[in-house]
Amino acid sequence: MKRHMDEQAAIDRLARLCGIAPDYTDVWGQVHTVSLETKRALLKAMGVAIADSEELHASLAERETGPWRRPLPPVWVHRTEQGPLQIPVTLPVEPERESWHWRLQAEDGYEHQGELHPVALQVIDARKVSGRAYRRYAFDPDVVLQPGYHRLHLARADDPNWVEMPLIIAPAACYRPPALADGNRLWGPAVQLYSVRSYRNGGIGDFTDLRDLIALCHAAGADLVGINPLHSLFPHNPAHASPYSPSSRLFHNVLYLDVEAIAKLDECAA
């Protein structure tokens, strides 16, 4: 019984470390606890080894100690409303006085760089792993970064091998167009282009219909026309027709072309 409880506690702990929520609230406000069987199934689907007790505890130990053996986390997300940027850097205590080089490549192509001295940083956590002492520091590169996807590189002064990490700077809120500033409001219809009918189309709305619809809405005083995604679908699989699951976001769906408006085809009798 004790061993069973130990394994259940290990599954619960491992699931939390892997990002599996212990419970959830349904649409009616009722809280449901995630069962042990569901946690096992999710962990297996994630490729976590839990076939037996030995594998389970080995996976748990790796999840708990792995982050202490990496200088940088796999990714770091900083929200602008959180204040100054602080990145957790985990390093062995000895030799603590060695220096590290850092290089930060911003999304706009600009590169910042400098030196990191652990003795000058604030210690935010500490732990021993396999008999070796580690400390986690709060590192502020003291650079101004715009919201976006950046990349931080870190290496010891005497080591040519760099470790790197994506650094995501997230804005406090989604982009708000100037037209919506100061409480301004806009209006316009949301249209599924494929459902638009006109005297000239063949049963499905096309880009000419969209142009005419925009002119019609503009005349009525609308500020915008919202449409469904117009990306390329799956010509070889017509049943896979959801505009929200395209085959490519680089190309438009050819079904929306107005063939009669295409240059050199507008006078083609066929």
CSV table of C-alpha atoms in Angstrom, one decimal:
chain,number,residue,atom,x,y,z
A,1,MET,CA,0.0,0.0,0.0
A,2,LYS,CA,2.9,2.4,0.9
A,3,ARG,CA,4.6,1.7,-2.4
A,4,HIS,CA,1.3,2.3,-4.3
A,5,MET,CA,0.9,5.6,-2.5
A,6,ASP,CA,4.5,6.5,-3.3
A,7,GLU,CA,3.9,5.8,-7.0
A,8,GLN,CA,0.7,7.8,-7.0
A,9,ALA,CA,2.5,10.8,-5.4
A,10,ALA,CA,5.3,10.4,-8.0
A,11,ILE,CA,2.8,10.4,-10.8
A,12,ASP,CA,1.1,13.5,-9.4
A,13,ARG,CA,4.4,15.3,-9.0
A,14,LEU,CA,5.6,14.3,-12.4
A,15,ALA,CA,2.4,15.4,-14.1
A,16,ARG,CA,2.6,18.9,-12.5
A,17,LEU,CA,6.2,19.2,-13.6
A,18,CYS,CA,5.2,18.3,-17.2
A,19,GLY,CA,2.4,21.0,-17.2
A,20,ILE,CA,-0.6,18.7,-16.6
A,21,ALA,CA,-3.2,20.4,-14.5
A,22,PRO,CA,-4.4,18.5,-11.5
A,23,ASP,CA,-8.0,19.6,-12.1
A,24,TYR,CA,-10.2,21.6,-14.4
A,25,THR,CA,-13.5,23.6,-14.2
A,26,ASP,CA,-16.2,22.7,-16.7
A,27,VAL,CA,-18.6,25.1,-18.4
A,28,TRP,CA,-21.1,24.7,-15.5
A,29,GLY,CA,-18.5,25.7,-12.9
A,30,GLN,CA,-18.0,22.2,-11.6
A,31,VAL,CA,-14.4,21.3,-10.6
A,32,HIS,CA,-13.1,17.9,-11.8
A,33,THR,CA,-10.0,16.1,-10.6
A,34,VAL,CA,-7.8,14.6,-13.3
A,35,SER,CA,-7.7,10.9,-12.6
A,36,LEU,CA,-4.4,8.9,-12.2
A,37,GLU,CA,-5.2,6.9,-15.3
A,38,THR,CA,-5.6,10.1,-17.4
A,39,LYS,CA,-2.3,11.5,-16.0
A,40,ARG,CA,-0.5,8.2,-16.9
A,41,ALA,CA,-2.0,8.3,-20.5
A,42,LEU,CA,-1.0,12.0,-21.0
A,43,LEU,CA,2.6,11.3,-19.7
A,44,LYS,CA,3.0,8.4,-22.0
A,45,ALA,CA,1.6,10.5,-24.9
A,46,MET,CA,4.3,13.1,-24.1
A,47,GLY,CA,7.0,10.4,-24.4
A,48,VAL,CA,7.8,10.3,-20.6
A,49,ALA,CA,9.1,6.9,-19.5
A,50,ILE,CA,6.8,5.5,-16.7
A,51,ALA,CA,6.5,1.8,-17.7
A,52,ASP,CA,7.5,0.7,-14.2
A,53,SER,CA,8.4,2.2,-10.8
A,54,GLU,CA,12.1,2.5,-11.7
A,55,GLU,CA,11.4,4.4,-14.9
A,56,LEU,CA,8.8,6.6,-13.1
A,57,HIS,CA,11.2,7.7,-10.4
A,58,ALA,CA,14.0,8.2,-12.9
A,59,SER,CA,11.8,10.4,-15.0
A,60,LEU,CA,10.7,12.4,-11.9
A,61,ALA,CA,14.3,12.8,-10.8
A,62,GLU,CA,15.3,14.1,-14.3
A,63,ARG,CA,12.4,16.6,-14.4
A,64,GLU,CA,13.3,17.9,-10.9
A,65,THR,CA,17.1,18.1,-11.3
A,66,GLY,CA,17.4,18.7,-15.1
A,67,PRO,CA,16.7,22.5,-14.9
A,68,TRP,CA,19.6,22.8,-12.4
A,69,ARG,CA,22.1,21.4,-14.8
A,70,ARG,CA,21.2,23.8,-17.6
A,71,PRO,CA,22.5,27.4,-17.4
A,72,LEU,CA,19.3,28.7,-19.2
A,73,PRO,CA,15.7,27.4,-19.2
A,74,PRO,CA,14.4,26.1,-22.5
A,75,VAL,CA,12.5,29.4,-23.1
A,76,TRP,CA,11.8,32.5,-21.1
A,77,VAL,CA,8.7,34.7,-21.4
A,78,HIS,CA,8.8,38.2,-19.9
A,79,ARG,CA,5.6,40.3,-19.9
A,80,THR,CA,6.2,44.0,-20.1
A,81,GLU,CA,4.0,44.8,-17.2
A,82,GLN,CA,6.2,42.7,-14.9
A,83,GLY,CA,8.8,45.4,-14.7
A,84,PRO,CA,12.5,45.1,-15.4
A,85,LEU,CA,13.6,42.0,-17.3
A,86,GLN,CA,15.1,39.3,-15.0
A,87,ILE,CA,16.3,36.0,-16.6
A,88,PRO,CA,17.1,33.0,-14.3
A,89,VAL,CA,20.6,31.8,-14.9
A,90,THR,CA,21.7,28.6,-13.1
A,91,LEU,CA,25.4,28.0,-12.5
A,92,PRO,CA,27.7,25.8,-10.4
A,93,VAL,CA,28.8,27.5,-7.2
A,94,GLU,CA,32.5,26.7,-7.9
A,95,PRO,CA,34.2,28.4,-9.5
A,96,GLU,CA,31.7,31.3,-8.9
A,97,ARG,CA,34.1,34.1,-9.8
A,98,GLU,CA,34.6,33.0,-13.4
A,99,SER,CA,33.0,35.3,-16.0
A,100,TRP,CA,30.5,34.5,-18.7
A,101,HIS,CA,29.9,36.1,-22.0
A,102,TRP,CA,26.4,36.8,-23.1
A,103,ARG,CA,25.0,37.8,-26.5
A,104,LEU,CA,21.4,38.9,-27.1
A,105,GLN,CA,20.1,38.9,-30.7
A,106,ALA,CA,17.0,41.1,-31.0
A,107,GLU,CA,14.3,40.3,-33.5
A,108,ASP,CA,15.1,43.5,-35.4
A,109,GLY,CA,18.6,42.1,-36.0
A,110,TYR,CA,20.4,44.3,-33.5
A,111,GLU,CA,22.8,42.5,-31.2
A,112,HIS,CA,23.6,43.3,-27.6
A,113,GLN,CA,26.5,41.7,-25.7
A,114,GLY,CA,28.4,41.9,-22.4
A,115,GLU,CA,29.9,40.0,-19.5
A,116,LEU,CA,28.0,38.2,-16.7
A,117,HIS,CA,29.7,37.9,-13.3
A,118,PRO,CA,27.8,35.6,-10.9
A,119,VAL,CA,29.2,37.2,-7.7
A,120,ALA,CA,27.5,40.4,-8.7
A,121,LEU,CA,24.1,38.9,-9.2
A,122,GLN,CA,21.2,38.3,-6.8
A,123,VAL,CA,20.8,34.7,-5.8
A,124,ILE,CA,17.2,33.6,-6.0
A,125,ASP,CA,17.5,29.9,-5.3
A,126,ALA,CA,20.1,27.2,-4.5
A,127,ARG,CA,20.2,23.4,-4.6
A,128,LYS,CA,22.6,20.5,-4.6
A,129,VAL,CA,22.4,18.0,-7.5
A,130,SER,CA,24.5,14.8,-7.3
A,131,GLY,CA,26.6,16.4,-4.6
A,132,ARG,CA,27.4,19.5,-6.6
A,133,ALA,CA,26.1,22.9,-5.4
A,134,TYR,CA,24.2,25.2,-7.8
A,135,ARG,CA,22.8,28.7,-7.5
A,136,ARG,CA,20.1,30.4,-9.6
A,137,TYR,CA,20.7,34.0,-10.2
A,138,ALA,CA,18.5,36.9,-11.5
A,139,PHE,CA,20.2,38.3,-14.6
A,140,ASP,CA,19.2,41.6,-16.1
A,141,PRO,CA,21.0,42.4,-19.3
A,142,ASP,CA,19.9,46.0,-18.9
A,143,VAL,CA,18.8,46.4,-22.6
A,144,VAL,CA,15.6,47.8,-24.0
A,145,LEU,CA,13.8,45.1,-26.0
A,146,GLN,CA,10.6,45.6,-28.0
A,147,PRO,CA,7.9,42.9,-27.8
A,148,GLY,CA,8.9,40.0,-30.0
A,149,TYR,CA,11.0,36.9,-30.3
A,150,HIS,CA,14.7,37.3,-29.3
A,151,ARG,CA,17.5,34.9,-28.6
A,152,LEU,CA,20.0,34.9,-25.7
A,153,HIS,CA,23.4,33.2,-26.0
A,154,LEU,CA,25.6,32.4,-23.0
A,155,ALA,CA,29.1,30.9,-22.7
A,156,ARG,CA,32.0,30.8,-20.3
A,157,ALA,CA,34.9,33.0,-21.1
A,158,ASP,CA,37.1,30.0,-21.8
A,159,ASP,CA,34.6,27.9,-23.6
A,160,PRO,CA,33.7,28.4,-27.3
A,161,ASN,CA,30.4,26.5,-26.9
A,162,TRP,CA,27.4,28.7,-26.4
A,163,VAL,CA,24.1,27.7,-24.9
A,164,GLU,CA,21.1,29.6,-26.2
A,165,MET,CA,17.5,30.3,-25.3
A,166,PRO,CA,14.5,31.9,-27.0
A,167,LEU,CA,13.5,35.1,-25.1
A,168,ILE,CA,9.9,36.2,-25.7
A,169,ILE,CA,8.9,39.7,-24.7
A,170,ALA,CA,5.1,39.8,-24.5
A,171,PRO,CA,3.1,43.0,-24.5
A,172,ALA,CA,0.7,43.7,-21.7
A,173,ALA,CA,-2.2,43.6,-24.2
A,174,CYS,CA,-2.9,43.0,-27.8
A,175,TYR,CA,-2.2,45.7,-30.4
A,176,ARG,CA,-4.9,48.4,-30.3
A,177,PRO,CA,-5.2,50.4,-33.6
A,178,PRO,CA,-5.1,54.2,-33.1
A,179,ALA,CA,-8.6,54.3,-34.5
A,180,LEU,CA,-9.9,52.6,-31.4
A,181,ALA,CA,-8.1,54.9,-29.0
A,182,ASP,CA,-10.0,57.1,-26.4
A,183,GLY,CA,-13.0,54.8,-26.4
A,184,ASN,CA,-13.7,55.1,-30.2
A,185,ARG,CA,-15.8,52.3,-31.7
A,186,LEU,CA,-15.9,50.9,-35.2
A,187,TRP,CA,-18.5,48.8,-37.0
A,188,GLY,CA,-18.8,46.5,-39.9
A,189,PRO,CA,-20.1,43.1,-41.0
A,190,ALA,CA,-18.2,39.8,-40.5
A,191,VAL,CA,-18.6,37.8,-43.7
A,192,GLN,CA,-17.8,34.3,-44.8
A,193,LEU,CA,-16.7,35.0,-48.3
A,194,TYR,CA,-17.6,31.5,-49.6
A,195,SER,CA,-21.2,32.1,-48.5
A,196,VAL,CA,-21.6,35.4,-50.4
A,197,ARG,CA,-24.0,35.2,-53.4
A,198,SER,CA,-24.2,37.7,-56.3
A,199,TYR,CA,-25.9,37.9,-59.7
A,200,ARG,CA,-22.6,37.0,-61.4
A,201,ASN,CA,-20.8,34.4,-59.2
A,202,GLY,CA,-21.1,30.6,-59.6
A,203,GLY,CA,-22.4,29.9,-56.2
A,204,ILE,CA,-19.4,30.9,-54.1
A,205,GLY,CA,-18.2,34.4,-53.3
A,206,ASP,CA,-14.9,35.5,-55.0
A,207,PHE,CA,-12.5,38.4,-54.9
A,208,THR,CA,-14.7,40.5,-57.2
A,209,ASP,CA,-17.6,40.0,-54.8
A,210,LEU,CA,-15.4,41.0,-51.9
A,211,ARG,CA,-14.4,44.2,-53.7
A,212,ASP,CA,-18.1,45.0,-54.4
A,213,LEU,CA,-19.1,44.2,-50.8
A,214,ILE,CA,-16.4,46.5,-49.5
A,215,ALA,CA,-17.8,49.3,-51.7
A,216,LEU,CA,-21.3,48.6,-50.6
A,217,CYS,CA,-20.4,48.7,-46.9
A,218,HIS,CA,-18.3,51.8,-47.3
A,219,ALA,CA,-21.3,53.5,-48.9
A,220,ALA,CA,-23.4,52.5,-45.8
A,221,GLY,CA,-20.8,54.1,-43.5
A,222,ALA,CA,-19.1,50.9,-42.3
A,223,ASP,CA,-15.5,51.1,-41.1
A,224,LEU,CA,-14.5,47.5,-41.9
A,225,VAL,CA,-15.4,44.2,-43.4
A,226,GLY,CA,-14.3,41.1,-41.5
A,227,ILE,CA,-13.7,38.0,-43.6
A,228,ASN,CA,-12.8,34.3,-43.0
A,229,PRO,CA,-9.2,33.2,-43.7
A,230,LEU,CA,-8.6,33.0,-47.5
A,231,HIS,CA,-5.6,30.7,-47.5
A,232,SER,CA,-5.0,27.6,-49.7
A,233,LEU,CA,-6.8,24.5,-48.6
A,234,PHE,CA,-6.3,20.9,-49.8
A,235,PRO,CA,-7.2,20.4,-53.5
A,236,HIS,CA,-6.4,16.7,-53.3
A,237,ASN,CA,-8.8,16.4,-50.3
A,238,PRO,CA,-11.9,18.5,-50.9
A,239,ALA,CA,-13.6,17.2,-47.7
A,240,HIS,CA,-10.9,18.9,-45.7
A,241,ALA,CA,-12.5,22.3,-46.3
A,242,SER,CA,-12.1,24.3,-43.1
A,243,PRO,CA,-10.7,27.8,-43.8
A,244,TYR,CA,-9.2,27.8,-40.3
A,245,SER,CA,-7.0,24.7,-41.1
A,246,PRO,CA,-5.2,25.6,-44.4
A,247,SER,CA,-2.5,23.6,-46.1
A,248,SER,CA,-0.4,26.8,-46.4
A,249,ARG,CA,-0.5,30.4,-45.2
A,250,LEU,CA,1.7,31.5,-48.0
A,251,PHE,CA,-0.9,31.1,-50.8
A,252,HIS,CA,-4.5,32.1,-51.3
A,253,ASN,CA,-7.3,29.6,-52.1
A,254,VAL,CA,-7.7,29.6,-55.9
A,255,LEU,CA,-11.5,29.0,-55.6
A,256,TYR,CA,-11.9,32.6,-54.7
A,257,LEU,CA,-10.4,33.8,-58.0
A,258,ASP,CA,-12.8,35.6,-60.4
A,259,VAL,CA,-11.7,33.9,-63.6
A,260,GLU,CA,-13.4,36.4,-65.8
A,261,ALA,CA,-11.4,39.2,-64.2
A,262,ILE,CA,-8.0,37.6,-64.8
A,263,ALA,CA,-5.9,39.4,-67.5
A,264,LYS,CA,-6.0,37.6,-70.9
A,265,LEU,CA,-8.9,35.5,-69.7
A,266,ASP,CA,-11.6,38.2,-69.7
A,267,GLU,CA,-12.0,37.9,-73.5
A,268,CYS,CA,-11.7,34.2,-73.7
A,269,ALA,CA,-14.9,32.7,-75.0
A,270,ALA,CA,-14.3,29.3,-73.4
